[in-house]
Coordinates of C-alpha atoms and ligand atoms in Angstrom, one line a residue:
M207 CA 17.8 -18.2 -1.0
T208 CA 14.3 -20.2 -0.8
P209 CA 13.4 -20.3 2.6
A210 CA 11.4 -23.4 1.9
T211 CA 12.0 -25.0 5.5
A212 CA 11.0 -22.1 7.0
T213 CA 7.7 -21.7 4.9
H214 CA 6.4 -24.8 5.6
W215 CA 6.8 -24.5 9.2
L216 CA 4.9 -21.3 9.3
D217 CA 2.2 -22.9 7.3
R218 CA 1.8 -25.8 9.9
H219 CA 2.0 -23.5 13.0
R220 CA -0.9 -20.8 11.3
E221 CA -3.3 -21.7 14.0
Q222 CA -0.9 -21.6 17.0
L223 CA 0.6 -18.2 15.6
L224 CA -3.2 -16.5 15.5
A225 CA -4.1 -18.1 19.1
F226 CA -0.4 -16.5 20.4
A227 CA -1.5 -13.4 18.9
A228 CA -4.9 -13.3 20.9
R229 CA -3.2 -14.4 24.0
L230 CA -1.2 -11.5 23.9
I231 CA -4.0 -9.2 23.6
A232 CA -5.8 -11.1 26.7
T233 CA -2.6 -10.1 28.7
P234 CA -2.9 -5.9 29.0
S235 CA -0.1 -3.9 28.8
P236 CA -1.4 -0.5 29.0
N237 CA 1.2 2.4 29.3
P238 CA 0.6 4.4 31.1
P239 CA 1.0 3.0 33.8
G240 CA 3.3 0.4 32.3
D241 CA 4.0 -2.7 33.2
E242 CA 5.0 -5.4 30.8
R243 CA 5.7 -8.0 33.1
A244 CA 3.2 -10.5 32.2
V245 CA 2.8 -10.0 28.5
V246 CA 6.7 -10.6 28.6
H247 CA 6.0 -13.7 30.5
E248 CA 3.8 -15.0 27.8
I249 CA 5.9 -14.5 25.0
V250 CA 8.7 -16.3 26.6
T251 CA 6.9 -19.0 27.4
E252 CA 6.0 -19.3 24.0
M253 CA 9.1 -19.0 22.8
H254 CA 10.6 -21.6 25.1
N255 CA 7.7 -23.9 23.8
L256 CA 8.9 -23.1 20.1
G257 CA 12.4 -23.9 21.0
L258 CA 13.8 -20.4 21.4
S259 CA 15.1 -20.8 24.7
D260 CA 18.1 -18.6 25.2
T261 CA 15.9 -15.6 25.8
E262 CA 17.4 -12.6 28.0
I263 CA 15.5 -10.1 29.8
A264 CA 17.4 -6.5 29.9
A265 CA 15.6 -4.1 32.1
K266 CA 16.3 -0.7 33.6
V267 CA 13.5 -1.2 36.1
P268 CA 12.2 -5.2 36.8
E269 CA 8.5 -4.1 35.7
R270 CA 9.8 -2.9 32.2
P271 CA 11.3 -5.8 30.8
N272 CA 12.6 -5.8 27.4
L273 CA 13.1 -9.4 25.7
I274 CA 16.2 -10.2 23.6
Y275 CA 16.6 -13.1 21.9
R276 CA 19.5 -14.1 19.3
L277 CA 19.2 -16.7 16.5
R278 CA 22.6 -17.3 15.3
G279 CA 23.4 -17.8 11.7
G280 CA 25.5 -20.5 10.7
K281 CA 28.0 -18.3 8.9
T282 CA 29.2 -14.8 9.4
G283 CA 27.4 -11.7 8.5
P284 CA 25.4 -8.8 9.6
V285 CA 22.9 -8.9 12.4
L286 CA 19.5 -7.9 11.7
M287 CA 17.2 -6.7 14.4
L288 CA 13.6 -7.4 14.4
C289 CA 11.8 -5.3 16.8
G290 CA 8.4 -4.7 18.4
H291 CA 6.8 -3.1 21.5
S292 CA 5.2 -4.9 24.0
D293 CA 3.3 -2.1 25.7
T294 CA -0.4 -0.5 24.3
K295 CA -2.2 3.0 24.9
P296 CA -4.7 2.6 27.7
V297 CA -8.0 1.8 26.5
G298 CA -9.5 5.2 26.8
Q299 CA -13.3 5.3 26.0
R300 CA -14.1 1.9 26.5
G301 CA -18.0 2.6 26.0
E302 CA -16.7 3.0 22.3
W303 CA -15.8 -0.5 22.2
R304 CA -18.4 -2.9 20.7
T305 CA -16.2 -5.7 22.2
D306 CA -14.3 -6.1 25.5
P307 CA -11.0 -4.7 24.5
F308 CA -8.8 -7.5 26.2
E309 CA -11.4 -10.4 24.9
P310 CA -9.9 -11.2 21.1
V311 CA -12.7 -11.8 18.8
I312 CA -12.3 -12.6 15.3
H313 CA -15.0 -11.1 13.0
D314 CA -15.0 -10.7 9.1
G315 CA -11.2 -11.9 9.3
K316 CA -10.2 -9.5 11.6
L317 CA -9.2 -9.7 15.4
Y318 CA -10.3 -7.2 17.5
G319 CA -8.7 -6.1 20.7
L320 CA -6.6 -3.7 22.4
G321 CA -3.1 -3.4 20.6
A322 CA -3.9 -5.8 17.9
T323 CA -2.7 -3.4 15.0
D324 CA -0.2 -1.5 17.6
M325 CA 1.3 -4.0 17.7
K326 CA 0.8 -7.3 19.4
G327 CA -0.3 -8.9 15.7
A328 CA 3.3 -8.1 14.9
V329 CA 4.8 -9.1 17.7
A330 CA 3.4 -12.5 17.3
A331 CA 4.5 -12.9 13.5
M332 CA 8.1 -11.6 14.3
V333 CA 8.5 -14.5 17.3
Y334 CA 7.0 -17.0 14.9
A335 CA 9.1 -15.9 12.3
T336 CA 12.1 -16.3 14.4
A337 CA 11.2 -19.9 15.1
A338 CA 10.5 -20.8 11.5
L339 CA 13.9 -19.5 10.5
R340 CA 15.7 -21.4 13.3
Q341 CA 14.8 -24.3 11.5
S342 CA 17.4 -23.6 9.0
A343 CA 19.3 -20.9 10.6
G344 CA 22.9 -22.9 9.8
E345 CA 22.1 -21.5 6.4
L346 CA 21.9 -17.7 7.5
A347 CA 25.1 -15.6 7.2
G348 CA 24.6 -13.3 9.9
D349 CA 22.4 -13.3 13.2
L350 CA 18.6 -12.5 13.7
L351 CA 18.2 -10.4 16.9
L352 CA 14.6 -10.3 18.1
V353 CA 13.9 -7.5 20.3
I354 CA 10.6 -7.1 22.1
D355 CA 11.0 -3.6 23.8
A356 CA 8.8 -1.8 26.6
D357 CA 7.4 1.9 26.9
E358 CA 7.1 2.8 23.1
E359 CA 4.0 4.2 24.0
R360 CA 5.2 7.0 26.6
S361 CA 8.6 7.7 27.4
M362 CA 10.8 5.3 25.3
K363 CA 12.8 5.4 28.9
F364 CA 12.7 2.0 29.8
G365 CA 12.5 0.6 26.2
A366 CA 14.2 1.7 23.4
E367 CA 16.3 4.2 24.9
Y368 CA 17.5 1.9 27.6
L369 CA 18.5 -0.4 25.2
A370 CA 20.4 1.9 22.7
G371 CA 22.1 3.5 25.5
E372 CA 23.0 2.2 28.8
Y373 CA 22.4 -1.6 27.6
G374 CA 24.6 -1.0 24.6
L375 CA 22.2 -2.7 22.0
R376 CA 24.2 -3.1 18.7
A377 CA 22.8 -4.5 15.2
D378 CA 23.6 -3.5 11.6
V379 CA 19.8 -2.7 10.4
A380 CA 16.5 -3.0 12.4
L381 CA 12.9 -3.2 11.5
L382 CA 10.2 -2.1 13.1
G383 CA 6.7 -4.1 12.8
E384 CA 4.8 -1.0 13.5
P385 CA 1.5 -0.8 11.3
S386 CA 2.0 0.0 7.8
G387 CA -1.6 0.4 6.5
I388 CA -3.4 3.8 6.7
A389 CA -6.8 3.7 5.3
G390 CA -5.9 1.6 2.4
P391 CA -4.6 -1.8 2.5
E392 CA -2.6 -3.6 5.1
F393 CA 1.1 -3.5 4.0
E394 CA 0.4 -0.5 2.1
F395 CA 3.5 1.6 2.8
L396 CA 7.0 0.3 3.5
H397 CA 8.1 3.7 5.8
L398 CA 11.9 4.3 5.4
V399 CA 11.6 7.5 7.3
S400 CA 10.3 8.5 10.8
R401 CA 9.2 11.6 11.4
G402 CA 10.0 13.3 14.6
V403 CA 7.9 15.2 17.3
A404 CA 8.1 18.8 18.6
C405 CA 5.7 19.7 21.2
F406 CA 5.1 23.0 22.8
K407 CA 3.4 25.5 24.8
V408 CA 2.4 28.9 23.9
R409 CA 1.3 31.1 27.3
V410 CA -0.1 34.3 26.9
H411 CA -0.5 37.0 29.9
G412 CA -3.1 39.1 30.3
T413 CA -4.7 41.4 33.3
Q414 CA -6.5 39.3 35.9
T415 CA -9.2 41.4 37.5
H416 CA -12.6 41.8 38.1
S417 CA -14.7 41.5 35.3
S418 CA -16.7 44.7 35.8
L419 CA -14.2 46.9 35.7
T420 CA -12.9 46.2 32.2
D421 CA -14.7 49.6 30.8
R422 CA -13.1 51.6 33.2
L423 CA -9.4 50.4 33.5
S424 CA -7.4 48.9 30.5
A425 CA -7.3 45.2 31.1
V426 CA -5.8 42.5 28.8
N427 CA -8.4 39.5 28.3
A428 CA -5.6 36.7 27.9
N429 CA -8.1 34.3 26.4
Q430 CA -9.2 36.5 23.6
L431 CA -5.5 37.3 22.9
L432 CA -4.5 33.7 22.9
A433 CA -7.2 33.3 20.1
E434 CA -5.7 35.7 18.1
V435 CA -2.5 34.4 18.8
I436 CA -3.6 30.8 17.9
T437 CA -5.4 32.1 14.2
R438 CA -2.0 34.6 13.4
M439 CA 0.2 31.6 13.8
Q440 CA -1.7 29.2 12.0
R441 CA -1.6 32.0 9.0
E442 CA 1.8 33.3 9.5
L443 CA 4.0 30.5 10.8
Q444 CA 7.1 29.7 8.3
L445 CA 9.2 26.6 9.3
T446 CA 12.5 26.0 7.6
F447 CA 12.7 22.4 5.8
R448 CA 13.7 20.9 2.2
P449 CA 10.7 18.6 1.3
H450 CA 11.6 15.2 1.5
P451 CA 11.0 12.9 -1.7
L452 CA 8.7 10.7 0.6
C453 CA 7.2 13.2 2.6
S454 CA 6.6 16.9 1.3
A455 CA 6.3 18.7 4.6
P456 CA 5.8 18.5 8.2
T457 CA 2.4 18.3 10.3
I458 CA 1.5 21.7 12.3
N459 CA -1.5 21.2 14.7
L460 CA -1.2 24.2 16.9
A461 CA -3.8 24.4 20.0
V462 CA -4.1 20.4 20.1
Q463 CA -5.1 21.7 24.0
V464 CA -6.3 25.1 25.0
E465 CA -6.7 26.0 28.7
G466 CA -7.1 29.5 30.1
G467 CA -9.5 31.6 32.4
V468 CA -11.0 31.5 35.8
G469 CA -15.1 31.6 34.9
Y470 CA -17.6 34.3 35.4
G471 CA -16.6 37.5 36.7
V472 CA -12.9 37.4 36.1
C473 CA -10.9 38.9 33.5
P474 CA -8.4 36.1 32.7
G475 CA -4.9 36.6 33.5
V476 CA -3.3 33.5 31.5
A477 CA -4.3 31.2 28.8
E478 CA -2.0 29.0 27.0
F479 CA -2.3 26.4 24.1
Q480 CA -0.2 23.0 23.2
S481 CA 0.3 22.6 19.7
D482 CA 2.7 19.4 18.0
I483 CA 4.7 19.6 15.1
R484 CA 5.4 16.5 12.8
T485 CA 9.0 17.1 11.7
L486 CA 11.2 16.1 8.7
P487 CA 14.7 14.5 8.4
G488 CA 17.1 17.5 8.3
M489 CA 14.8 19.5 10.8
T490 CA 16.6 20.3 14.0
R491 CA 15.0 21.6 17.2
A492 CA 17.1 25.0 17.4
Q493 CA 15.8 25.7 13.7
V494 CA 12.0 25.0 14.8
E495 CA 12.6 27.0 17.9
D496 CA 13.8 29.9 16.0
D497 CA 10.9 29.9 13.2
L498 CA 8.6 29.6 16.3
E499 CA 10.3 32.8 18.1
K500 CA 10.3 34.5 14.6
C501 CA 6.4 34.4 14.2
L502 CA 5.6 35.1 17.8
N503 CA 7.9 38.6 17.2
G504 CA 5.8 39.4 14.4
I505 CA 2.7 39.0 16.3
R506 CA 4.5 41.0 19.2
R507 CA 5.0 43.7 16.4
Y508 CA 1.0 44.2 16.0
H509 CA 0.5 43.9 19.8
P510 CA 2.8 46.1 21.9
R511 CA 0.9 44.9 25.1
L512 CA 1.0 41.0 24.3
R513 CA 3.3 39.1 26.6
V514 CA 3.7 35.5 25.1
E515 CA 6.2 33.3 25.6
L516 CA 7.2 29.9 24.3
Q517 CA 7.8 26.6 26.1
F518 CA 9.2 23.0 24.4
E519 CA 8.0 20.3 26.5
E520 CA 9.9 18.1 28.4
L521 CA 11.7 15.0 26.6
P522 CA 11.2 13.1 24.9
L523 CA 8.1 14.9 23.9
G524 CA 9.8 18.4 23.5
W525 CA 11.9 16.8 20.8
I526 CA 12.1 13.3 18.8
A527 CA 14.4 13.4 16.3
P528 CA 13.0 12.5 12.7
T529 CA 15.4 9.7 11.1
E530 CA 15.7 7.9 7.8
V531 CA 17.0 4.7 5.8
S532 CA 18.2 5.2 2.3
A533 CA 15.9 3.3 -0.1
D534 CA 19.6 1.6 -1.3
H535 CA 20.0 -0.4 2.0
P536 CA 20.0 -3.8 0.7
L537 CA 17.2 -4.3 3.5
V538 CA 14.7 -2.5 1.2
P539 CA 14.6 -4.3 -1.7
A540 CA 14.6 -7.8 0.3
L541 CA 11.5 -6.7 2.0
L542 CA 9.9 -5.2 -1.2
R543 CA 10.6 -8.3 -2.9
S544 CA 9.2 -10.6 0.0
A545 CA 6.2 -8.7 0.3
E546 CA 5.6 -8.9 -3.3
E547 CA 5.9 -12.6 -3.3
V548 CA 3.5 -12.8 -0.1
L549 CA 1.1 -10.3 -1.0
G550 CA 1.4 -10.4 -4.6
R551 CA 1.9 -6.5 -4.8
R552 CA 4.5 -4.3 -4.1
P553 CA 4.1 -1.6 -1.2
T554 CA 5.0 2.2 -1.8
L555 CA 7.8 3.7 -0.3
S556 CA 6.8 6.6 2.3
A557 CA 7.3 8.3 5.6
F558 CA 5.7 7.2 8.7
P559 CA 3.8 9.9 10.0
G560 CA 4.1 9.3 14.0
G561 CA 7.2 8.9 16.1
S562 CA 8.8 5.7 16.6
D563 CA 11.3 3.6 18.5
A564 CA 13.5 4.5 15.5
A565 CA 14.5 7.7 17.0
K566 CA 16.4 5.9 19.8
F567 CA 17.7 3.0 18.1
Q568 CA 19.1 5.3 15.0
G569 CA 19.4 8.5 16.9
L570 CA 21.5 7.1 20.0
A571 CA 22.6 3.5 18.7
G572 CA 23.1 4.5 15.0
I573 CA 21.3 1.4 14.3
P574 CA 19.5 2.4 10.5
T575 CA 15.8 1.9 11.5
I576 CA 12.9 1.0 8.9
P577 CA 10.3 2.7 11.6
S578 CA 7.5 0.3 10.1
F579 CA 6.4 -2.5 8.2
G580 CA 3.8 -4.6 9.6
P581 CA 0.0 -5.8 9.8
G582 CA -2.5 -3.2 10.5
W583 CA -3.3 -0.1 10.0
L584 CA -2.1 3.0 11.9
N585 CA -5.4 5.0 12.0
L586 CA -6.9 2.3 13.8
A587 CA -4.0 2.3 16.3
H588 CA -4.8 4.6 19.8
G589 CA -8.7 4.2 19.3
P590 CA -11.4 2.0 20.1
N591 CA -12.2 -1.4 18.0
E592 CA -8.3 -1.6 17.1
C593 CA -8.3 -4.7 15.0
V594 CA -5.3 -6.2 12.6
G595 CA -6.2 -8.5 9.7
V596 CA -5.8 -12.3 10.4
A597 CA -4.5 -13.1 7.0
A598 CA -1.8 -10.0 7.5
I599 CA -0.4 -11.5 10.6
L600 CA 0.2 -14.7 8.7
Q601 CA 1.6 -12.7 5.9
A602 CA 3.7 -10.4 8.1
A603 CA 5.2 -13.7 9.5
H604 CA 5.9 -15.1 5.8
I605 CA 7.9 -11.7 4.7
Y606 CA 9.6 -11.5 7.7
V607 CA 11.0 -14.9 6.9
R608 CA 11.7 -14.3 3.4
A609 CA 13.0 -10.9 3.7
A610 CA 15.6 -12.1 6.6
A611 CA 16.4 -14.9 4.9
T612 CA 17.4 -12.7 1.6
F613 CA 19.3 -10.3 3.9
L614 CA 21.1 -12.8 5.7
A615 CA 21.9 -15.1 2.6
Ligands
LIG796 ZN1 3.3 1.2 18.1

């Protein structure tokens, strides 16, 4: 099916789409603290103006609204969900920004502002793709479900987790518009795997005592021992996994934060470091925990006096499950072909490096979820001077329209 009507509609609404993306950036939704009401109000208003009037708000608490809209096709068929999150990370170091993070600026073909790439550009594109498809919805065999969810950047509790669990959201397949460029061109990859996250602490105990006595009494300096545990783990930790065709190995970052000691005069009694592992499909929390304990046991054998313990973080950070969608799923060729038609090149199949809402939509609700195909660059997300290509926002809308029309043909 050639979605000519929808494509022409998008071309005529080009400027409006870009202005909408800019307005979303100008409406702050940092998480923490987490309050998406203003930005969702902006989206609902725009959708109503575009004729998408039956919007629904699903919220666990009023300040964390999730927006849901169903575009009913003229014939029966599967439900395709397009999903973006409306929250952003906080600004962080404002001094590093060359422009005001909440005053969108276009420079050199890029739209700058907080959330531009992660992922207000994609949200705007998805809203306009839905409005464009409405022009010929009668031709669709199946429904398009547009979901703009809250709380992706922190706990997912009020967003994907609530929708996939308590609310009972159902769809046959979902596409998240997370940025899919990584340092190369936008739409560089079509990510089918969403890597999981395992965050944990390792705590080492020593002897807290007067530092002037360590030559007379036997005392253990927890900080020094911690340094040794870090270097030994770096060398000796062996995780159990099967290499995935799209992603060869998990990422291990030991000691992303280190804490310990009191200061001059005190032999440190306790020290700890935090670490994160990005897991592959097939890895389980029990196995990761076992591998870590095995490694620590090895270190304990060298140091009979070592008192060290492992503690996984609370959920969700303690364990976000990895997910994957098969390359044979009919949405994958539909996206690849649509991308080729719009961009003139095919993206490479790959694994999304970070965690995503896929953990909840797929992990809890069983909806196969493609974690990322959207405008922008993942490496610019969560940092200063975040930006998204202006052309890529428009291309995203065109790709979503074509892929949805093909999948729901
Ligand atoms: Zn994101």
